[in-house]
Coordinates of C-alpha atoms in Angstrom, one line a residue:
Chain A
M1 CA 244.1 270.8 311.8
T2 CA 245.0 274.2 310.4
N3 CA 245.5 274.1 306.7
D4 CA 246.9 276.8 304.5
R5 CA 243.6 277.2 302.6
S6 CA 242.3 280.7 303.0
R7 CA 239.4 281.2 305.3
P8 CA 236.0 281.7 303.6
T9 CA 235.6 285.2 304.9
E10 CA 238.9 286.1 303.2
R11 CA 237.7 284.8 299.9
E12 CA 234.5 286.8 300.1
V13 CA 236.4 290.1 299.9
T14 CA 237.7 289.4 296.5
A15 CA 234.8 287.5 295.1
I16 CA 232.5 288.9 292.3
P17 CA 229.4 290.7 293.6
A18 CA 226.6 288.1 293.7
R19 CA 224.3 290.1 291.4
D20 CA 226.9 290.4 288.7
L21 CA 227.6 286.7 289.0
R22 CA 223.9 285.8 288.7
R23 CA 223.5 288.0 285.7
A24 CA 226.6 286.6 284.0
R25 CA 225.4 283.0 284.6
L26 CA 221.9 283.7 283.4
I27 CA 223.1 285.4 280.1
A28 CA 225.5 282.5 279.6
L29 CA 222.6 280.0 279.9
V30 CA 220.5 282.1 277.5
V31 CA 223.4 282.2 275.0
G32 CA 224.5 278.6 275.3
V33 CA 221.3 276.8 276.1
A34 CA 218.1 278.8 275.4
V35 CA 219.1 280.2 272.0
P36 CA 220.4 276.9 270.7
L37 CA 217.2 275.2 271.9
V38 CA 215.0 277.6 269.9
L39 CA 217.4 277.5 266.9
S40 CA 217.6 273.7 266.8
G41 CA 213.8 273.5 267.3
V42 CA 213.3 275.7 264.2
V43 CA 215.9 273.7 262.2
L44 CA 214.4 270.4 263.3
A45 CA 210.9 271.5 262.2
L46 CA 212.2 272.5 258.8
V47 CA 214.3 269.4 258.4
L48 CA 211.3 267.1 259.4
S49 CA 209.0 268.9 256.9
W50 CA 211.6 268.5 254.1
L51 CA 212.5 264.9 254.8
P52 CA 209.8 263.3 252.6
E53 CA 211.3 265.1 249.6
L54 CA 214.7 263.5 250.1
P55 CA 216.0 260.5 248.2
S56 CA 216.5 257.4 250.3
P57 CA 219.2 256.6 251.1
A58 CA 220.3 260.3 251.2
V59 CA 223.7 261.7 251.1
T60 CA 225.0 262.1 254.7
H61 CA 228.6 262.9 254.0
W62 CA 230.6 264.9 251.4
G63 CA 234.2 264.2 250.9
P64 CA 236.7 266.3 248.9
S65 CA 235.5 264.8 245.7
G66 CA 231.8 265.1 246.4
A67 CA 229.2 262.9 248.0
D68 CA 230.7 259.8 249.5
G69 CA 228.5 258.8 252.5
F70 CA 224.9 257.6 252.4
G71 CA 222.4 256.8 255.0
P72 CA 218.7 257.1 256.0
P73 CA 217.3 260.7 255.7
A74 CA 216.3 260.6 259.4
T75 CA 220.0 261.0 260.2
F76 CA 219.6 264.7 259.7
A77 CA 216.8 265.0 262.2
W78 CA 218.7 263.6 265.2
M79 CA 222.0 265.2 264.1
S80 CA 220.4 268.6 264.2
V81 CA 219.3 268.1 267.7
L82 CA 222.5 266.4 269.0
L83 CA 224.9 268.9 267.4
G84 CA 222.6 271.9 267.5
F85 CA 221.3 271.6 271.1
V86 CA 222.6 268.8 273.2
L87 CA 226.3 269.5 272.7
P88 CA 226.1 273.3 273.2
A89 CA 223.8 272.8 276.2
V90 CA 226.0 270.2 277.9
L91 CA 229.1 272.4 277.2
T92 CA 227.4 275.5 278.8
I93 CA 225.8 273.8 281.8
V94 CA 229.0 271.9 282.7
T95 CA 230.8 275.3 282.4
V96 CA 228.4 277.1 284.7
L97 CA 228.4 274.3 287.2
G98 CA 232.2 273.9 287.1
V99 CA 233.1 277.6 287.3
R100 CA 230.9 278.3 290.3
D101 CA 231.8 281.7 291.8
H102 CA 235.0 282.2 289.8
W103 CA 233.4 283.6 286.7
G104 CA 235.8 284.8 284.0
G105 CA 236.7 285.0 280.3
A106 CA 237.1 281.3 279.9
A107 CA 233.5 280.7 281.0
R108 CA 232.2 283.5 278.7
L109 CA 234.1 282.0 275.8
L110 CA 232.7 278.5 276.3
A111 CA 229.1 279.7 276.4
A112 CA 229.8 281.7 273.2
L113 CA 231.3 278.6 271.6
G114 CA 228.1 276.7 272.4
L115 CA 226.1 279.3 270.4
G116 CA 228.7 279.1 267.6
I117 CA 228.4 275.3 267.4
S118 CA 224.6 275.5 267.3
G119 CA 224.8 278.0 264.4
L120 CA 227.3 275.8 262.6
S121 CA 225.0 272.8 263.0
A122 CA 221.9 274.8 261.8
V123 CA 223.6 275.9 258.6
I124 CA 225.0 272.4 257.9
S125 CA 221.7 270.6 258.6
L126 CA 219.6 273.1 256.5
S127 CA 222.0 273.1 253.5
A128 CA 222.6 269.4 253.6
V129 CA 218.9 268.7 253.5
G130 CA 218.0 271.7 251.3
V131 CA 220.3 270.7 248.4
Q132 CA 218.7 267.2 248.4
R133 CA 215.0 268.3 248.2
G134 CA 213.3 267.0 245.1
V135 CA 216.4 265.0 244.0
A136 CA 215.3 261.5 243.0
D137 CA 218.6 259.7 243.4
A138 CA 221.5 260.3 245.9
S139 CA 224.1 260.1 243.1
Q140 CA 222.7 263.4 241.6
V141 CA 223.0 265.4 244.7
P142 CA 225.3 268.5 244.1
D143 CA 228.3 269.4 246.2
V144 CA 227.9 271.5 249.3
G145 CA 231.4 273.1 249.4
W146 CA 230.4 276.8 249.6
H147 CA 227.7 275.9 252.2
M148 CA 230.5 274.8 254.5
V149 CA 232.2 278.1 254.0
V150 CA 229.0 279.9 255.1
A151 CA 228.6 277.5 258.0
F152 CA 232.1 278.3 259.2
A153 CA 231.5 282.0 258.8
V154 CA 228.3 281.7 260.9
F155 CA 230.2 279.7 263.5
V156 CA 232.9 282.5 263.9
V157 CA 230.4 285.3 263.8
L158 CA 228.1 283.7 266.4
I159 CA 231.0 283.1 268.7
G160 CA 231.8 286.8 268.5
V161 CA 228.1 287.8 269.0
G162 CA 227.8 285.3 271.9
W163 CA 230.9 286.8 273.5
L164 CA 229.7 290.4 273.1
V165 CA 226.2 290.0 274.5
Q166 CA 227.6 288.6 277.7
P167 CA 228.7 291.0 280.4
H168 CA 232.4 291.5 281.1
V169 CA 233.1 290.2 284.5
H170 CA 236.6 290.5 285.8
P171 CA 237.8 287.1 287.0
A172 CA 238.0 287.2 290.7
P173 CA 241.5 288.2 291.6
A174 CA 243.3 285.3 293.2
A175 CA 242.8 285.4 296.9
P176 CA 246.2 285.5 298.6
L177 CA 246.6 282.8 301.3
Q178 CA 247.8 283.3 304.8
P179 CA 251.5 283.5 304.2
A180 CA 253.6 280.9 306.0
H181 CA 256.8 281.9 307.7
I182 CA 260.0 280.0 307.6
D183 CA 263.2 281.1 309.3
G184 CA 265.8 282.9 307.2
I185 CA 268.3 280.8 305.3
A186 CA 271.9 281.0 306.6
G187 CA 275.0 280.9 304.4
G188 CA 275.8 277.2 304.7
E189 CA 272.2 276.2 304.8
R190 CA 270.3 274.4 302.1
V191 CA 266.5 274.4 302.3
V192 CA 264.4 272.7 299.7
W193 CA 260.7 272.0 299.4
L194 CA 259.4 269.1 297.4
A195 CA 255.8 268.4 296.6
T196 CA 253.7 266.5 294.1
A197 CA 250.8 268.1 292.3
S198 CA 248.1 265.7 290.9
L199 CA 244.9 266.1 289.0
S200 CA 241.8 266.4 291.1
R201 CA 239.1 263.7 290.9
L202 CA 236.8 266.2 289.2
A203 CA 239.4 266.9 286.5
V204 CA 239.9 263.2 286.0
I205 CA 236.1 262.6 285.6
L206 CA 235.7 265.6 283.2
I207 CA 238.7 264.6 281.1
S208 CA 237.6 260.9 280.9
A209 CA 234.2 262.0 279.8
L210 CA 235.6 264.3 277.2
M211 CA 237.9 261.4 276.0
M212 CA 235.0 259.1 275.7
V213 CA 233.0 261.6 273.7
V214 CA 235.8 262.3 271.3
V215 CA 236.8 258.7 270.9
G216 CA 233.2 257.7 270.5
V217 CA 232.5 260.2 267.8
T218 CA 235.7 259.5 265.9
A219 CA 235.2 255.7 266.2
F220 CA 231.6 256.2 264.9
M221 CA 233.0 258.2 261.9
A222 CA 235.7 255.6 261.3
L223 CA 233.3 252.7 261.3
R224 CA 231.5 254.3 258.5
F225 CA 234.7 255.2 256.7
T226 CA 237.0 252.3 257.5
D227 CA 239.8 253.7 255.4
R228 CA 240.2 256.4 258.0
M229 CA 240.6 254.2 261.0
W230 CA 243.8 256.0 261.9
V231 CA 241.8 259.1 262.9
P232 CA 240.3 257.8 266.1
L233 CA 243.5 256.0 266.9
L234 CA 245.6 259.1 266.5
T235 CA 243.0 261.1 268.5
L236 CA 243.2 258.5 271.3
L237 CA 246.9 258.6 271.3
L238 CA 247.1 262.4 271.4
I239 CA 244.6 262.7 274.2
G240 CA 246.1 259.9 276.1
G241 CA 249.6 261.4 275.8
A242 CA 248.3 264.8 276.9
F243 CA 246.5 263.2 279.8
A244 CA 249.5 261.2 281.0
S245 CA 251.9 264.1 280.7
S246 CA 249.7 266.4 282.8
A247 CA 248.3 264.0 285.4
S248 CA 251.0 264.6 287.9
F249 CA 253.9 267.0 288.4
R250 CA 256.8 267.2 290.8
V251 CA 257.3 270.6 292.2
R252 CA 260.6 271.7 293.7
V253 CA 261.7 274.9 295.4
G254 CA 265.4 275.2 296.2
P255 CA 268.4 277.5 295.9
D256 CA 268.1 277.3 292.1
G257 CA 264.6 278.6 292.1
L258 CA 261.3 276.9 291.2
S259 CA 261.1 273.8 289.0
V260 CA 258.0 271.9 287.9
R261 CA 258.4 268.7 286.1
S262 CA 255.8 266.2 284.8
Q263 CA 256.2 262.7 286.2
I264 CA 256.9 261.4 282.7
G265 CA 259.6 264.0 282.3
F266 CA 257.9 266.3 279.9
P267 CA 256.6 269.1 280.0
R268 CA 258.8 270.8 282.5
V269 CA 259.6 274.4 283.5
H270 CA 262.3 275.9 285.6
V271 CA 262.2 279.5 287.0
P272 CA 265.7 280.5 288.2
L273 CA 265.8 282.7 291.3
D274 CA 267.1 285.8 289.5
E275 CA 264.1 285.6 287.1
I276 CA 261.6 285.9 289.9
V277 CA 260.2 289.3 290.7
S278 CA 257.8 288.2 293.4
V279 CA 256.2 285.1 294.8
R280 CA 253.0 284.5 296.8
A281 CA 250.6 281.7 297.6
V282 CA 247.1 282.1 296.2
E283 CA 243.8 280.3 296.0
C284 CA 243.2 279.1 292.5
N285 CA 240.2 277.8 290.6
P286 CA 241.5 276.3 287.4
F287 CA 238.1 276.1 285.6
G288 CA 237.2 279.7 286.2
E289 CA 240.7 281.3 285.7
F290 CA 242.1 279.0 283.0
G291 CA 239.1 277.3 281.5
G292 CA 240.2 273.9 282.5
F293 CA 242.9 271.7 284.0
G294 CA 246.5 271.0 282.9
W295 CA 249.2 273.2 281.4
R296 CA 247.3 276.3 280.3
L297 CA 247.4 279.9 279.3
G298 CA 244.9 282.1 281.2
L299 CA 243.0 284.8 279.4
D300 CA 244.5 287.2 282.0
G301 CA 248.0 286.4 280.7
R302 CA 249.2 284.0 283.3
T303 CA 250.6 280.6 282.5
G304 CA 249.1 277.9 284.7
I305 CA 250.0 274.4 285.7
V306 CA 246.7 273.9 287.3
L307 CA 245.5 270.5 288.3
R308 CA 243.1 271.1 291.2
R309 CA 241.1 273.8 292.9
G310 CA 243.0 275.1 296.0
P311 CA 246.3 276.6 297.1
A312 CA 248.8 277.6 294.4
I313 CA 252.2 279.2 294.1
E314 CA 252.2 282.3 291.9
V315 CA 255.5 283.7 290.7
E316 CA 255.8 286.9 288.8
R317 CA 258.7 286.5 286.3
R318 CA 260.9 289.1 284.7
D319 CA 260.1 289.4 281.0
K320 CA 257.8 286.4 281.1
R321 CA 254.2 285.6 282.0
P322 CA 253.4 285.0 285.6
L323 CA 253.3 281.3 286.5
V324 CA 250.8 279.6 288.7
V325 CA 251.2 276.1 290.0
T326 CA 248.5 274.5 292.1
V327 CA 250.0 272.3 294.8
D328 CA 249.1 271.4 298.4
G329 CA 251.1 273.3 300.9
A330 CA 251.8 276.1 298.5
A331 CA 252.2 278.6 301.3
V332 CA 255.3 276.8 302.6
G333 CA 256.8 276.5 299.1
A334 CA 256.2 280.2 298.5
A335 CA 257.8 281.0 301.8
V336 CA 261.0 279.1 300.9
L337 CA 261.2 280.9 297.6
Q338 CA 260.7 284.2 299.5
A339 CA 263.4 283.3 301.9
Y340 CA 265.9 282.7 299.1
L341 CA 264.8 285.9 297.4
G342 CA 265.4 287.8 300.6
R343 CA 268.9 286.2 300.9
A344 CA 270.2 286.9 297.5
P345 CA 270.2 290.7 296.7
A346 CA 272.1 290.2 293.4
P347 CA 272.9 287.0 291.6
A348 CA 276.5 288.3 290.9
G349 CA 277.4 288.6 294.6
R350 CA 277.9 284.9 295.1
E351 CA 281.6 284.9 295.9
G352 CA 281.4 288.0 298.0
S353 CA 278.6 286.5 300.2
A354 CA 280.7 283.4 301.2
G355 CA 282.1 285.1 304.3
S356 CA 278.9 286.8 305.4
Chain B
M1 CA 258.0 268.4 302.2
L2 CA 260.5 271.0 303.6
I3 CA 264.0 269.8 304.1
R4 CA 266.6 271.9 306.0
M5 CA 270.2 271.0 305.7
D6 CA 273.1 272.8 307.3
S7 CA 276.5 271.6 306.2
D8 CA 278.2 273.7 308.9
S9 CA 276.3 272.2 311.8
G10 CA 278.4 269.0 312.2
R11 CA 275.3 266.9 312.5
P12 CA 275.3 263.9 310.2
L13 CA 273.4 264.7 306.9
F14 CA 271.1 261.7 307.2
E15 CA 270.2 262.8 310.7
Q16 CA 269.3 266.3 309.4
I17 CA 267.0 264.7 306.7
A18 CA 265.3 262.6 309.3
A19 CA 264.8 265.6 311.5
S20 CA 263.3 267.5 308.6
V21 CA 260.7 264.8 308.1
R22 CA 260.0 264.7 311.9
S23 CA 259.4 268.4 312.0
E24 CA 257.0 268.2 309.0
V25 CA 255.0 265.7 311.0
L26 CA 255.1 267.9 314.1
A27 CA 253.9 270.8 312.0
G28 CA 251.0 268.7 310.7
R29 CA 252.1 269.1 307.1
L30 CA 252.8 265.4 306.7
R31 CA 250.0 263.0 307.7
P32 CA 249.7 259.2 308.0
G33 CA 249.4 257.8 304.5
D34 CA 251.3 260.6 302.8
R35 CA 254.1 259.5 300.6
L36 CA 257.6 260.9 301.2
P37 CA 259.3 262.1 298.0
A38 CA 261.4 259.5 296.3
A39 CA 264.9 259.2 297.7
R40 CA 266.4 259.9 294.3
D41 CA 264.5 263.3 294.1
V42 CA 265.5 264.3 297.6
A43 CA 269.1 263.4 296.9
S44 CA 269.3 265.5 293.7
A45 CA 267.4 268.4 295.3
I46 CA 269.8 268.7 298.3
D47 CA 272.8 267.5 296.5
V48 CA 273.6 264.5 298.6
N49 CA 274.1 260.8 297.9
V50 CA 271.0 258.7 297.5
H51 CA 272.2 256.3 300.2
T52 CA 272.3 259.2 302.7
V53 CA 268.6 259.8 302.0
L54 CA 267.8 256.1 302.2
R55 CA 269.7 255.9 305.5
A56 CA 267.5 258.7 306.8
Y57 CA 264.4 256.9 305.7
Q58 CA 265.6 253.6 307.3
E59 CA 266.2 255.5 310.6
L60 CA 262.6 256.8 310.4
R61 CA 261.4 253.3 309.7
D62 CA 263.2 252.0 312.8
E63 CA 261.4 254.7 314.8
G64 CA 258.1 253.4 313.3
L65 CA 257.4 256.7 311.7
V66 CA 257.4 255.4 308.1
D67 CA 256.8 252.2 306.3
L68 CA 259.2 251.3 303.5
R69 CA 257.7 249.1 300.9
R70 CA 259.2 248.0 297.7
G71 CA 257.6 249.8 294.8
R72 CA 255.6 252.2 296.9
G73 CA 258.5 254.1 298.5
A74 CA 258.3 255.6 302.0
V75 CA 254.8 256.1 303.4
L76 CA 254.1 257.8 306.7
S77 CA 252.7 255.2 309.0
A78 CA 249.7 255.4 311.2
T79 CA 251.9 255.6 314.3
A80 CA 253.1 259.0 313.2
A81 CA 249.8 260.6 314.2
P82 CA 250.6 260.9 317.9
L83 CA 253.6 263.0 317.0
A84 CA 251.4 265.7 315.6
E85 CA 249.2 265.4 318.6
I86 CA 252.0 266.0 321.1
A87 CA 253.5 268.8 319.0
D88 CA 251.8 271.6 321.1
D89 CA 253.0 270.0 324.4
I90 CA 256.6 269.9 323.1
A91 CA 256.5 273.5 321.9
A92 CA 255.2 274.5 325.4
L93 CA 257.9 272.5 327.1
V94 CA 260.6 274.0 325.0
R95 CA 259.3 277.5 325.7
R96 CA 259.2 276.8 329.4
G97 CA 262.6 275.3 329.3
A98 CA 264.0 278.3 327.6
A99 CA 262.4 280.6 330.3
L100 CA 264.2 278.5 332.9
G101 CA 267.5 278.5 331.0
L102 CA 267.4 274.9 329.8
T103 CA 268.3 274.1 326.2
P104 CA 266.2 271.6 324.1
A105 CA 269.2 269.2 324.2
T106 CA 269.1 269.2 328.0
L107 CA 265.4 268.7 327.9
A108 CA 265.8 265.8 325.5
A109 CA 268.4 264.2 327.9
L110 CA 266.1 264.7 330.8
I111 CA 263.2 263.1 328.9
A112 CA 265.4 260.1 327.9
A113 CA 266.5 259.7 331.6
Q114 CA 262.9 259.9 332.7
G115 CA 262.0 257.3 330.1
S116 CA 264.7 254.8 331.2
A117 CA 263.8 255.3 334.9
A118 CA 260.2 254.5 334.0
A119 CA 261.3 251.4 332.2
D120 CA 263.3 250.2 335.2
R121 CA 260.4 250.5 337.5

């Protein structure tokens, strides 16, 4: 059965040259995996060599009023590996695998973020262990306030460096789909197109994994600091709310323009016909073009309600960002909008067109 | 799903909604297992009463094209598949009819007559 997905050959024309793509991927892996591996290896070696000089239990957490968390010194060894290498590496590898051939700014930023996290972890681990060397009792460990400032500065600088050393690859321009044709809309006629856009299975898996990590980490923190139990609960609530609101959208094209509305009522957006400059159906890769799934701002300035890889309606709006909505059968929806645009030359001519 | 309504045509509104669903199936854009939009959504989109949409859905159910289930809404039934299969033949027949000066309505009447003749035999 013929679908409105573009043919592979059509997509090839607008794709990034294979050599550029390979280079961008390789450098991203160096920035987000190889460098963090070396960095966390060095940090781990230093931390391990300093561990015997630490008090036991050692300070593992500093609150606003100084040291308030204690634990075995070995905590620092596995924390430096987990935060300094595993997290950045997973982030980068998932990005490289997920983006595939639609490399863009979002992928570049995620790899740079991996490097930043690794640097942040390195400074935190080294300073947390360093200030405790030779201290006999954990209660005498000094505060690490300014170390955290340094760590944050390193984090920001490394994200910048990680961004700059990667090549600038233009995101592959959205491949236009074979336009569908529908007959013109006559005066007394009313044509509407209704569709439902839902999250793809890949998105559900990725988001669930992310949710489990976040909830796991916050729950772990909360178990150690039981007075802050609301933190994981709030996180769970926020993520759950975001998930529910963006899992499924109803898309409607009619004489009043394009409207997209979450199944739970919010968020929603309505684009009136007279605000639309142009409309077309395109092939969209949410991960490459928007850095993820859901309601997003793309680095190229487009707003996206992007739930799955595949066909999407793209409308260029007067005085606003272009809007992209991934939905099955996008070509038909775009054709209906186009037919209404072709029918209404000016929004003011409504009364005059009654007789035509 | 694409719905085409013409208030000037004189055809009942529910019939026009049902025809829209049928042509979506014929075009291969609706497949068995696909869920039709909720009657409430259709009604507000094309500005008709909810009962008009429900009547269209009931008509489609009587034709065996959709299953109506409480809580699940209208789902395109497996028996809708042959409709898409025969779409090309129908298009060819309509083209041939037009070449011979026969309207689709005449063709439909001829097919109905052929059908009842076959049933009598």
